[in-house]
PDB file of C-alpha atoms and ligand atoms in Angstrom:
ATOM      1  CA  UNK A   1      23.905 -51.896 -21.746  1.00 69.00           C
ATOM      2  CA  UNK A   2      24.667 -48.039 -22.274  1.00 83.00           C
ATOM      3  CA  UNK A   3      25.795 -45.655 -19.687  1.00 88.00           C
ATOM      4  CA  UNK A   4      22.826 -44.446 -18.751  1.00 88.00           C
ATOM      5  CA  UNK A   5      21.284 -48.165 -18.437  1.00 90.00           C
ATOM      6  CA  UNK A   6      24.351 -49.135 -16.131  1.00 92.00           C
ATOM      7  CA  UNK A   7      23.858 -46.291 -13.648  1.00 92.00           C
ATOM      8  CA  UNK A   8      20.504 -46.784 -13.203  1.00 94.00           C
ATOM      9  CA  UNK A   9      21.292 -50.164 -12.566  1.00 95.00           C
ATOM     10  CA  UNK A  10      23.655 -48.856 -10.086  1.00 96.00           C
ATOM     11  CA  UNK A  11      20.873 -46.553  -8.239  1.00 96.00           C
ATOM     12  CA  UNK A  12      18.590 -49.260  -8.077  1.00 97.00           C
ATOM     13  CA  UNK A  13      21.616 -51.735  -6.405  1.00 97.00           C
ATOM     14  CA  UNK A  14      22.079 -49.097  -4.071  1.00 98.00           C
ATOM     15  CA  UNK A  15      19.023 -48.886  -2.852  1.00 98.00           C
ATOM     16  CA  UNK A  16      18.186 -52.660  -2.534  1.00 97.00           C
ATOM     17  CA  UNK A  17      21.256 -53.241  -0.599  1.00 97.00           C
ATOM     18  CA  UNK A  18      20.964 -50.441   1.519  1.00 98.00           C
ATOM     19  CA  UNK A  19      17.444 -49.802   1.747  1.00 98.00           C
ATOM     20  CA  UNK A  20      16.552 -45.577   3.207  1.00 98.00           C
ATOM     21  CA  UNK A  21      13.563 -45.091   5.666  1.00 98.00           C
ATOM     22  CA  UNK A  22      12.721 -49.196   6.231  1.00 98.00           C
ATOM     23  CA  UNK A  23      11.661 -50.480   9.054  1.00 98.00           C
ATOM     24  CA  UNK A  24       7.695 -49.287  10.284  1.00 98.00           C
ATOM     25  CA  UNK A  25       6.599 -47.137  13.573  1.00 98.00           C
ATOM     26  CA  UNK A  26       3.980 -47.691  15.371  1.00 97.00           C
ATOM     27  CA  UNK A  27       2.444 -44.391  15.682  1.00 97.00           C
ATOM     28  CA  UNK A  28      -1.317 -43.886  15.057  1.00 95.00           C
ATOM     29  CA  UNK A  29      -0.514 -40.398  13.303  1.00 97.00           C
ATOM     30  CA  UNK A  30       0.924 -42.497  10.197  1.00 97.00           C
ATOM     31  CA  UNK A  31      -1.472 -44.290   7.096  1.00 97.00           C
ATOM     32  CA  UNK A  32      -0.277 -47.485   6.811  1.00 97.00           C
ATOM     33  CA  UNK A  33      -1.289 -49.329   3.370  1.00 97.00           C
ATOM     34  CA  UNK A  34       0.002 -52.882   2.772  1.00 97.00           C
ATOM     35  CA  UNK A  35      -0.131 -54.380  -0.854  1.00 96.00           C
ATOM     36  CA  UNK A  36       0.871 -57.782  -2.017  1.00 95.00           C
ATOM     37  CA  UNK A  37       1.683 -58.765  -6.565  1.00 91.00           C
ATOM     38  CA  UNK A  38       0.915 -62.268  -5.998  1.00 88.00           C
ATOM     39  CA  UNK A  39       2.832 -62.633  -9.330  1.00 87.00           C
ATOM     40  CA  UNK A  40       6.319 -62.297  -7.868  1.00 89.00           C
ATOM     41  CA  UNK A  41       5.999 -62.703  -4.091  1.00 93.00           C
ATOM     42  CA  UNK A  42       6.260 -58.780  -3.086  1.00 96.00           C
ATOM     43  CA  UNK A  43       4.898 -57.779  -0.488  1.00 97.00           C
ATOM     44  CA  UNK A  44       5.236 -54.805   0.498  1.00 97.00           C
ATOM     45  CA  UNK A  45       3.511 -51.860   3.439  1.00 98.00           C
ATOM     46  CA  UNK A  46       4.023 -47.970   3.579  1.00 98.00           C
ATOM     47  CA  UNK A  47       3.657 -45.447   6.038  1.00 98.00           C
ATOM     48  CA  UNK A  48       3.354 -42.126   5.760  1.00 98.00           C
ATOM     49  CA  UNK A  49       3.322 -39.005   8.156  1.00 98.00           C
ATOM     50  CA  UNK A  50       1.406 -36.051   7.208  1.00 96.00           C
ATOM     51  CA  UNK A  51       1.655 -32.569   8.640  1.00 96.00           C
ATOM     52  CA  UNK A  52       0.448 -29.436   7.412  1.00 95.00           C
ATOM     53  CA  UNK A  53       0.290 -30.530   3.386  1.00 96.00           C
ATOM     54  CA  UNK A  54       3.285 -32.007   3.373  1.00 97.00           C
ATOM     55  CA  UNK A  55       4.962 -35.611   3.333  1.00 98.00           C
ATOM     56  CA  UNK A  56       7.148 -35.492   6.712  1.00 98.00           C
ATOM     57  CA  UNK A  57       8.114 -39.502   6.600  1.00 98.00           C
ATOM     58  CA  UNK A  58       8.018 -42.201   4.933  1.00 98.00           C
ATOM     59  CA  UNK A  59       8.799 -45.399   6.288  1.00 98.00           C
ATOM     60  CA  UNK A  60       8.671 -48.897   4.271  1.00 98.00           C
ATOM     61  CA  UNK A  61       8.747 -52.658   5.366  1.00 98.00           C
ATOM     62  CA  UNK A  62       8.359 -56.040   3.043  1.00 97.00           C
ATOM     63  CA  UNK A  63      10.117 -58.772   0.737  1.00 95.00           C
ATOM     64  CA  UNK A  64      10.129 -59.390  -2.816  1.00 94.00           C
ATOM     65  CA  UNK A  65      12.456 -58.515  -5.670  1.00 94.00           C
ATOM     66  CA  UNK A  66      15.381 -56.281  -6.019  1.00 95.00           C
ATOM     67  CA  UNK A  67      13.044 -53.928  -7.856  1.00 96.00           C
ATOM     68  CA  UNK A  68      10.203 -54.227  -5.604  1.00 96.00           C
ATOM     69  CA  UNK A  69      12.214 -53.558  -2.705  1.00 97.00           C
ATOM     70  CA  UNK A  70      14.716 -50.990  -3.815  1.00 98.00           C
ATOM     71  CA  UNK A  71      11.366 -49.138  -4.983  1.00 98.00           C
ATOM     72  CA  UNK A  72      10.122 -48.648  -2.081  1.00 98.00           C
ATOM     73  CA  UNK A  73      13.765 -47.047  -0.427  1.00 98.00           C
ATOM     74  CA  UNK A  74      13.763 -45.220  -3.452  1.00 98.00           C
ATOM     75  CA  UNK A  75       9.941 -43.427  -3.039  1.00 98.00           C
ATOM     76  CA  UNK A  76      10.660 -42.672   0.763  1.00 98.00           C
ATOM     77  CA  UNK A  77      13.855 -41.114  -0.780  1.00 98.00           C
ATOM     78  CA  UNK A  78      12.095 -38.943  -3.006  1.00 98.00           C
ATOM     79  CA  UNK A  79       9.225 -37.578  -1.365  1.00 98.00           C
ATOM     80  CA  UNK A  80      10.460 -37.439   2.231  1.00 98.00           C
ATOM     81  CA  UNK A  81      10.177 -33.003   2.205  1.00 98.00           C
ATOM     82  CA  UNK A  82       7.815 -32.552  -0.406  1.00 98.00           C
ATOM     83  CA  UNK A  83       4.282 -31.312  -0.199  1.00 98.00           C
ATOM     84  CA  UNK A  84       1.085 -33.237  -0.760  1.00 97.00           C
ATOM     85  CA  UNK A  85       0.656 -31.743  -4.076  1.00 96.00           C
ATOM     86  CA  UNK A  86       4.458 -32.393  -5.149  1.00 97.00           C
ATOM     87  CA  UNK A  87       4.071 -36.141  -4.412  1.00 98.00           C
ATOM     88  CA  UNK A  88       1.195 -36.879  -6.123  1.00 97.00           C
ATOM     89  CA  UNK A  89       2.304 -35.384  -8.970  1.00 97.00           C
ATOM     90  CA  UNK A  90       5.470 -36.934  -8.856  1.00 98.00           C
ATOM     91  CA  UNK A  91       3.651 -40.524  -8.174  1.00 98.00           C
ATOM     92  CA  UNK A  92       1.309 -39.822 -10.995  1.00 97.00           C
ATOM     93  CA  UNK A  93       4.216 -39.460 -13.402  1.00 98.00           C
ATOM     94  CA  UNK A  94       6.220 -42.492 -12.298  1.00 98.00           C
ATOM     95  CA  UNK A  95       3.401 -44.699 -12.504  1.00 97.00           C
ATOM     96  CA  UNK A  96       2.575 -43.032 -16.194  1.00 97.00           C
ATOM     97  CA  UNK A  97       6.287 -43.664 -16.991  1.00 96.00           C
ATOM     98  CA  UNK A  98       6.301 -47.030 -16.670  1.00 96.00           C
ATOM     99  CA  UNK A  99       2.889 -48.088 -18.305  1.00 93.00           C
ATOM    100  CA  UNK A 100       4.544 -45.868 -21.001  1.00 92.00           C
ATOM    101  CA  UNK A 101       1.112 -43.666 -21.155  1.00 94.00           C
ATOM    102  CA  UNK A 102       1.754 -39.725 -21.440  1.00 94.00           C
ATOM    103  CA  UNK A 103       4.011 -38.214 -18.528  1.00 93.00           C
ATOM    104  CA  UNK A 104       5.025 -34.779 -18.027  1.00 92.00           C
ATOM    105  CA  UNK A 105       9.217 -34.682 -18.440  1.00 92.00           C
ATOM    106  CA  UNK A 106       9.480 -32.045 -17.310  1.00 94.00           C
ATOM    107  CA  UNK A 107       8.734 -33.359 -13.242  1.00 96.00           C
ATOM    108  CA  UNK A 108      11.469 -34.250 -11.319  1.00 96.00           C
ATOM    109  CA  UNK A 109      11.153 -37.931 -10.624  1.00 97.00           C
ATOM    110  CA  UNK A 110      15.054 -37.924  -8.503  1.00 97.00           C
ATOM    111  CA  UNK A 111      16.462 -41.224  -8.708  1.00 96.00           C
ATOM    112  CA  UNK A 112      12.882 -42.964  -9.882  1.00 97.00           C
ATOM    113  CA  UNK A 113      13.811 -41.857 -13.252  1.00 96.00           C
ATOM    114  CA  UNK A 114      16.161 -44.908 -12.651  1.00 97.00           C
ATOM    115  CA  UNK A 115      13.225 -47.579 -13.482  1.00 97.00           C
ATOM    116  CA  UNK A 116      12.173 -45.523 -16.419  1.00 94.00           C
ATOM    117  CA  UNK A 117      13.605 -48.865 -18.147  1.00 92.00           C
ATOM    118  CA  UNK A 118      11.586 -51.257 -16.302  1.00 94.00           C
ATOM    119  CA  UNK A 119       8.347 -50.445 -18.372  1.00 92.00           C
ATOM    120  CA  UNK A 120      10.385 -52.642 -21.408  1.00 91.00           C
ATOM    121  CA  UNK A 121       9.644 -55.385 -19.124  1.00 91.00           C
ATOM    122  CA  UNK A 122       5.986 -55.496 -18.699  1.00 89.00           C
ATOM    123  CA  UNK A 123       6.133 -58.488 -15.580  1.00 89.00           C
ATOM    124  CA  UNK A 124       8.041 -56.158 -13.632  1.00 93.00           C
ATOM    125  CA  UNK A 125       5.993 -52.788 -13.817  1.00 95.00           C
ATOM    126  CA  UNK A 126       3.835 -54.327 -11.498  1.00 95.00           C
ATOM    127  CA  UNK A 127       7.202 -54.727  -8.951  1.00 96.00           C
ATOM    128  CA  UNK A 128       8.090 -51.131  -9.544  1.00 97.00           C
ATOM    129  CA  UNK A 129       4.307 -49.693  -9.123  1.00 96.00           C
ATOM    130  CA  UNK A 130       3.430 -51.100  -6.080  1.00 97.00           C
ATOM    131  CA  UNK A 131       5.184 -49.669  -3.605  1.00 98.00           C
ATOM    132  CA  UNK A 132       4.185 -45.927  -4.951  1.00 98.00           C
ATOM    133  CA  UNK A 133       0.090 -47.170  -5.168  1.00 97.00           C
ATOM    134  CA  UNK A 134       0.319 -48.055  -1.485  1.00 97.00           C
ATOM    135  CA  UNK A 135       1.846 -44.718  -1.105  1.00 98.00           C
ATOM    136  CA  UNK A 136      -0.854 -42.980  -3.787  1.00 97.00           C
ATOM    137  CA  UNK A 137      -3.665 -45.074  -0.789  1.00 97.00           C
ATOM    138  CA  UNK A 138      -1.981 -43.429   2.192  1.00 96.00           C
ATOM    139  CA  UNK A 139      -2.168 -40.298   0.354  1.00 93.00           C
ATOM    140  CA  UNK A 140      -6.503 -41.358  -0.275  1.00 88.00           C
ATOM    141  CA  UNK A 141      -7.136 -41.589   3.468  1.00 59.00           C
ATOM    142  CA  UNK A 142      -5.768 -38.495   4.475  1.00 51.00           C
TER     143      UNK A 142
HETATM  144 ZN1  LIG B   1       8.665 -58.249  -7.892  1.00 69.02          ZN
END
């Protein structure tokens, strides 16, 4: 394992172990999407608040694997602040990332770049998508 390899293991530890923004609200101004990857037991469900174009909350609640899990602390994270258009484009590069299609580098994926390696383990891409395609739905229904 290089450097680089190590710290993102690091981020991605952090995250599991202290998960950001978990736990859901019941509040009828949130989209709440709930996806399950029968494959590995995640199961995961995302929230998120939308106000004026941009992505005021996002709050996460589920079980599965470290990666599963730790993804979804990792997307609130990320595009808690940003605007609609920011977080779609940052989704649509993280999920491009790790089916290794064509991504634009030069977005600022934060500490998602950490699963960049995950897409040399095709059973887990699934564990690492998830979370953000729930988020991609809320995004669908606004
Ligand atoms: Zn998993």
């Amino acid at each position: 394992m290089n450097n680089l390899e190590a710290l993102y293991r690091q981020v991605i530890m952090d995250h599991y172990k202290n998960p950001r923004n978990k736990g859901l609200v019941n509040d009828e101004k949130y989209k709440t999407v709930h996806i399950k990857n029968p494959s590995c037991g995640d199961d995961i469900t995302i929230q998120s608040l939308i106000d004026n174009g941009s992505i005021k909350d996002v709050r996460h609640e589920g079980t599965g694997c470290s990666i599963c899990c730790s993804s979804a602390s990792v997307l609130s994270e990320t595009l808690i602040g940003k605007t609609v258009v920011e977080a779609n484009q940052i989704t649509q590069t993280y999920l491009n990332m790790l089916s290794n299609k064509e991504y634009d580098e030069e977005v600022e994926l934060e500490d998602a770049i950490a699963y960049q390696g995950v897409r040399k383990f095709p059973a887990r891409v699934k564990c690492a998508s998830i979370s953000w395609k729930a988020f991609e739905e809320t995004l669908k229904e606004e």
